[in-house]
PDB file of C-alpha atoms in Angstrom:
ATOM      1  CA  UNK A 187     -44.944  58.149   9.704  1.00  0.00           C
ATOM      2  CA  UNK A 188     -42.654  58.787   6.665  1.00  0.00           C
ATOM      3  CA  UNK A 189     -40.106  56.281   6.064  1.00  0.00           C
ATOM      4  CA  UNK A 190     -36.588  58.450   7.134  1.00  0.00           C
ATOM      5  CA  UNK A 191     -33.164  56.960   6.975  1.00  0.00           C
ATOM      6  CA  UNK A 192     -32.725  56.388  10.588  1.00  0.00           C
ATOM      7  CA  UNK A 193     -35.810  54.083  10.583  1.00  0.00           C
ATOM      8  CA  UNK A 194     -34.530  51.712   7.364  1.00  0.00           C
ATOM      9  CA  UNK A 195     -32.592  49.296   6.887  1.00  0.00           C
ATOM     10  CA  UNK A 196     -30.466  48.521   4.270  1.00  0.00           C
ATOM     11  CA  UNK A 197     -29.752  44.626   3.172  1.00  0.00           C
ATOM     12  CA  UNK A 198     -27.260  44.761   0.329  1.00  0.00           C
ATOM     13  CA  UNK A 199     -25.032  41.980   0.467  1.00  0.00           C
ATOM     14  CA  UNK A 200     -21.553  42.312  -0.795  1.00  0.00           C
ATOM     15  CA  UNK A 201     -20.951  40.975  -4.627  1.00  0.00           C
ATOM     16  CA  UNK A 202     -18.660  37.938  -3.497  1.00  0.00           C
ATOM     17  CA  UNK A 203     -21.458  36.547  -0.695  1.00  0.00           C
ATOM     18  CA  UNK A 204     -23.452  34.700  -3.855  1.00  0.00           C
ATOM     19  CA  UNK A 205     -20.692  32.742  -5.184  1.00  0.00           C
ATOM     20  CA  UNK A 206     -19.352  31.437  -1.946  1.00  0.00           C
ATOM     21  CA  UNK A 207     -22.217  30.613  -0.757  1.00  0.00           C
ATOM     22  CA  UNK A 208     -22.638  28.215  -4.128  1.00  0.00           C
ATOM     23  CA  UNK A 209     -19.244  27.043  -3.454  1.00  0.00           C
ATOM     24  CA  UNK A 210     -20.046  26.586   0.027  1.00  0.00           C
ATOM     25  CA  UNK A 211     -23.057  24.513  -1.350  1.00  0.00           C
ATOM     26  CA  UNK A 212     -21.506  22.625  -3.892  1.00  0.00           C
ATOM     27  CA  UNK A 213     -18.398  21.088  -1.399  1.00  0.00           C
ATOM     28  CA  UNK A 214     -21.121  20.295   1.136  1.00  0.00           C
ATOM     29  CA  UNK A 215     -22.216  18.361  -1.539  1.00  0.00           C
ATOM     30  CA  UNK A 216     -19.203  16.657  -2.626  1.00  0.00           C
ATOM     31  CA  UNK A 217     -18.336  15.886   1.197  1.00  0.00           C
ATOM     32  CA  UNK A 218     -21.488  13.906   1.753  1.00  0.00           C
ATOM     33  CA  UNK A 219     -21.099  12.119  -2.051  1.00  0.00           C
ATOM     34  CA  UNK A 220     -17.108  11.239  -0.205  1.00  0.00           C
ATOM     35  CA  UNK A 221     -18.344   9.831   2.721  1.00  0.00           C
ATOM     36  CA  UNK A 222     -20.582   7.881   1.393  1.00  0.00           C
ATOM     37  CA  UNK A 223     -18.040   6.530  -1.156  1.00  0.00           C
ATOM     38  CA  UNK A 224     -15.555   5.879   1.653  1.00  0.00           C
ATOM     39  CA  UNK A 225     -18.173   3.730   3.675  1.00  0.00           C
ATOM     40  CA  UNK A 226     -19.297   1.897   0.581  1.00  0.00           C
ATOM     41  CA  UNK A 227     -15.428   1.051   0.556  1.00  0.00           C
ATOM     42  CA  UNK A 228     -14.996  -0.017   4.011  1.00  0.00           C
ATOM     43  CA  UNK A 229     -17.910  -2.188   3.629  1.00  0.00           C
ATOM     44  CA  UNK A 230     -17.141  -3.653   0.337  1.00  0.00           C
ATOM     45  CA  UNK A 231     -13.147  -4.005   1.420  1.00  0.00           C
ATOM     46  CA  UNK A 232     -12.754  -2.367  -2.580  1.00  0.00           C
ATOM     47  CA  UNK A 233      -9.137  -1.563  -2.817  1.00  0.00           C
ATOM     48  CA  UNK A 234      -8.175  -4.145  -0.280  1.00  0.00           C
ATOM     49  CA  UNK A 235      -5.315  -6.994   0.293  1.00  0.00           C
ATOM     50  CA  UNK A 236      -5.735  -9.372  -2.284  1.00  0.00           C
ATOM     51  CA  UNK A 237      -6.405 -12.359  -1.015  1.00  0.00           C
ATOM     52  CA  UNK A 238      -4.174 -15.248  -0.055  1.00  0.00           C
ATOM     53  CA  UNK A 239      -3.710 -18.049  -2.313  1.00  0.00           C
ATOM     54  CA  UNK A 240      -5.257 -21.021  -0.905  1.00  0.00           C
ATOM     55  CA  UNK A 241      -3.509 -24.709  -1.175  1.00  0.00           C
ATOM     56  CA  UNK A 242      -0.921 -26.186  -0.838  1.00  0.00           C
ATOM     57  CA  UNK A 243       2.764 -25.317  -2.757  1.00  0.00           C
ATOM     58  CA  UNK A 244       5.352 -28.090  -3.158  1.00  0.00           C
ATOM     59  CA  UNK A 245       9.388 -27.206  -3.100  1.00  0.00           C
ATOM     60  CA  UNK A 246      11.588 -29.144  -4.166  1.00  0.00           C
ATOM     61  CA  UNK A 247      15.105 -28.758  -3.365  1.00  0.00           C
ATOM     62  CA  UNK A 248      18.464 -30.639  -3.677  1.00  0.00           C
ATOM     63  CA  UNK A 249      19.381 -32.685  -0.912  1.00  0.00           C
ATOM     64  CA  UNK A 250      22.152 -31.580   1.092  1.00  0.00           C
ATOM     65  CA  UNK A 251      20.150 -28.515   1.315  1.00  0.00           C
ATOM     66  CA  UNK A 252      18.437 -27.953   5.320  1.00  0.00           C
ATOM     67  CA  UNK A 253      15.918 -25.589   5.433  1.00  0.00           C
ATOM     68  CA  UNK A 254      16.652 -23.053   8.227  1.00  0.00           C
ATOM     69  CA  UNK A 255      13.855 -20.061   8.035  1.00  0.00           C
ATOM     70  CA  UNK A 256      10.755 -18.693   6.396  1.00  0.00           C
ATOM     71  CA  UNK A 257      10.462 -14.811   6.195  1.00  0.00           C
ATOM     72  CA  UNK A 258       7.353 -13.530   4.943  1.00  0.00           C
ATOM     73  CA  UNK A 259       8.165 -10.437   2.058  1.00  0.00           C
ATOM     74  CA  UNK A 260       6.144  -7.228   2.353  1.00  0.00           C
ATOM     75  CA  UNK A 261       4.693  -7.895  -1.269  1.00  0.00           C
ATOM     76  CA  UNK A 262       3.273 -11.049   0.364  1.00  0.00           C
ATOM     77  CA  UNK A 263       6.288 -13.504  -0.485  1.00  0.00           C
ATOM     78  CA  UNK A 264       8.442 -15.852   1.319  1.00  0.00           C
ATOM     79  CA  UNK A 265      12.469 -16.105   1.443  1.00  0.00           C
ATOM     80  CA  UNK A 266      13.487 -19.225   2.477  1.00  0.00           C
ATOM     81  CA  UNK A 267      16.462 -19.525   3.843  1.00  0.00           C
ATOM     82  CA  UNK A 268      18.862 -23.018   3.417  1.00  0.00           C
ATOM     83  CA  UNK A 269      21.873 -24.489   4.712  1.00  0.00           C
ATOM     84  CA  UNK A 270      24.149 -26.818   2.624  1.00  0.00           C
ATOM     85  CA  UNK A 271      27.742 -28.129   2.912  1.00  0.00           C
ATOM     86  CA  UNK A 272      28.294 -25.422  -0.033  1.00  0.00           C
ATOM     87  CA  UNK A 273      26.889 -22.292   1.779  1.00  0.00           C
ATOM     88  CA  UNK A 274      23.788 -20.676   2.407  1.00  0.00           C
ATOM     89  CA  UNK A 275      21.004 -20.480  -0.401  1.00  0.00           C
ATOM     90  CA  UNK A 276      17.986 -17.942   0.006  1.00  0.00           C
ATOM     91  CA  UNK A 277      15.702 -17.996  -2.471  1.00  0.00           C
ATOM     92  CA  UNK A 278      12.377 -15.876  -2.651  1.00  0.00           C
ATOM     93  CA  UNK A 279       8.988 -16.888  -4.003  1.00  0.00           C
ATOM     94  CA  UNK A 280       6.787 -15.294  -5.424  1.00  0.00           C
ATOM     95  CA  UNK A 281       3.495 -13.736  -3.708  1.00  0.00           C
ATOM     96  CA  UNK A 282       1.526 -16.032  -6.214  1.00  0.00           C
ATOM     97  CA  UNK A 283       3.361 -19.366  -5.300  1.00  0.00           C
ATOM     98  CA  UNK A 284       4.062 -20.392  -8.856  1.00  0.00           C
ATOM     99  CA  UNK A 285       7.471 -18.853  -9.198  1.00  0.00           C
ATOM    100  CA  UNK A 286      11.172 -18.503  -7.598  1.00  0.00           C
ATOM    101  CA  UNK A 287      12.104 -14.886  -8.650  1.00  0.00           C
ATOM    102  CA  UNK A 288      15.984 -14.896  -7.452  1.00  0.00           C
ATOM    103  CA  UNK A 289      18.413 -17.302  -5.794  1.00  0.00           C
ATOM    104  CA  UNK A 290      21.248 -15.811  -3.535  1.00  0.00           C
ATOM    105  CA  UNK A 291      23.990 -18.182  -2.867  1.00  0.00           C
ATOM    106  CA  UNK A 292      26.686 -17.733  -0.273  1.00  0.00           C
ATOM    107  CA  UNK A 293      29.514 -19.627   0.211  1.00  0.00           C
ATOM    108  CA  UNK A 294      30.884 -20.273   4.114  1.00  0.00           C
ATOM    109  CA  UNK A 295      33.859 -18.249   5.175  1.00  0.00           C
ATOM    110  CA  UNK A 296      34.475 -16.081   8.306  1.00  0.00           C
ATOM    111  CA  UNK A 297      33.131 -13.112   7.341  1.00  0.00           C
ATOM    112  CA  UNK A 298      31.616 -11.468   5.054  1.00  0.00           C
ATOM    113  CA  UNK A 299      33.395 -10.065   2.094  1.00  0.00           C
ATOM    114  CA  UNK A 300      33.006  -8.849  -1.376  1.00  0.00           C
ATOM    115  CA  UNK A 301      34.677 -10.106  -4.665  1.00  0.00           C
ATOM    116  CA  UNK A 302      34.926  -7.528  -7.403  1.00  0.00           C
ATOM    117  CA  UNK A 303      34.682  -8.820 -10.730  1.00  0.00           C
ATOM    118  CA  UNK A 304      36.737  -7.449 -12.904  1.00  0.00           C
ATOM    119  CA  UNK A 305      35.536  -8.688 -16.397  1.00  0.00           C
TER     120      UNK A 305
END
């Protein structure tokens, strides 16, 4: 039987089909490389919290001074807040325990209030 037009088919694919189907390819690729990245992270905690220093840290602080609360900081820090006959003190240390990084100190009154200063 001769080979007429109704009896063949024709299989040309479009131009575009061969590079998406590399690009199809190559981010199947890089997915599988990702996930496999992501659970070598997980498991290896890479990236993680560093860890807490361990020990013991020694304050020392004038006496007068009552120590009222500790507030853990999000960087890992603590404010500690005193009382004294002169006012309230808070002063923050550092996430690495070997430094104070700022002293607040707030003298009793009523209320709260600001002082410009005017130097």
């Amino acid at each position: 039987m001769p080979d007429t037009a109704p009896n063949r088919q024709i299989n040309h694919a479009p131009a575009w089909l061969n590079p998406v189907k590399r690009a199809v390819w190559v981010m199947s690729v890089l997915i599988v490389v990702g996930l496999g990245l992501l659970a070598y992270g997980l498991a290896t905690r890479i990236g993680g919290l560093a860890p807490a220093p361990h020990g013991t840290i020694e304050l020392h602080y004038p006496s007068g001074q009552v120590l009222r609360q500790v507030i853990e900081a999000r960087d890992g820090g603590l404010l500690l807040v005193f009382d004294g006959d002169a006012g309230q003190s808070v002063v923050r240390l550092a996430p690495d325990g070997a430094r104070l990084n700022m002293v607040v100190l707030k003298e009793r009154g009523d209320a709260f209030k600001l002082v410009p200063n005017l130097e």
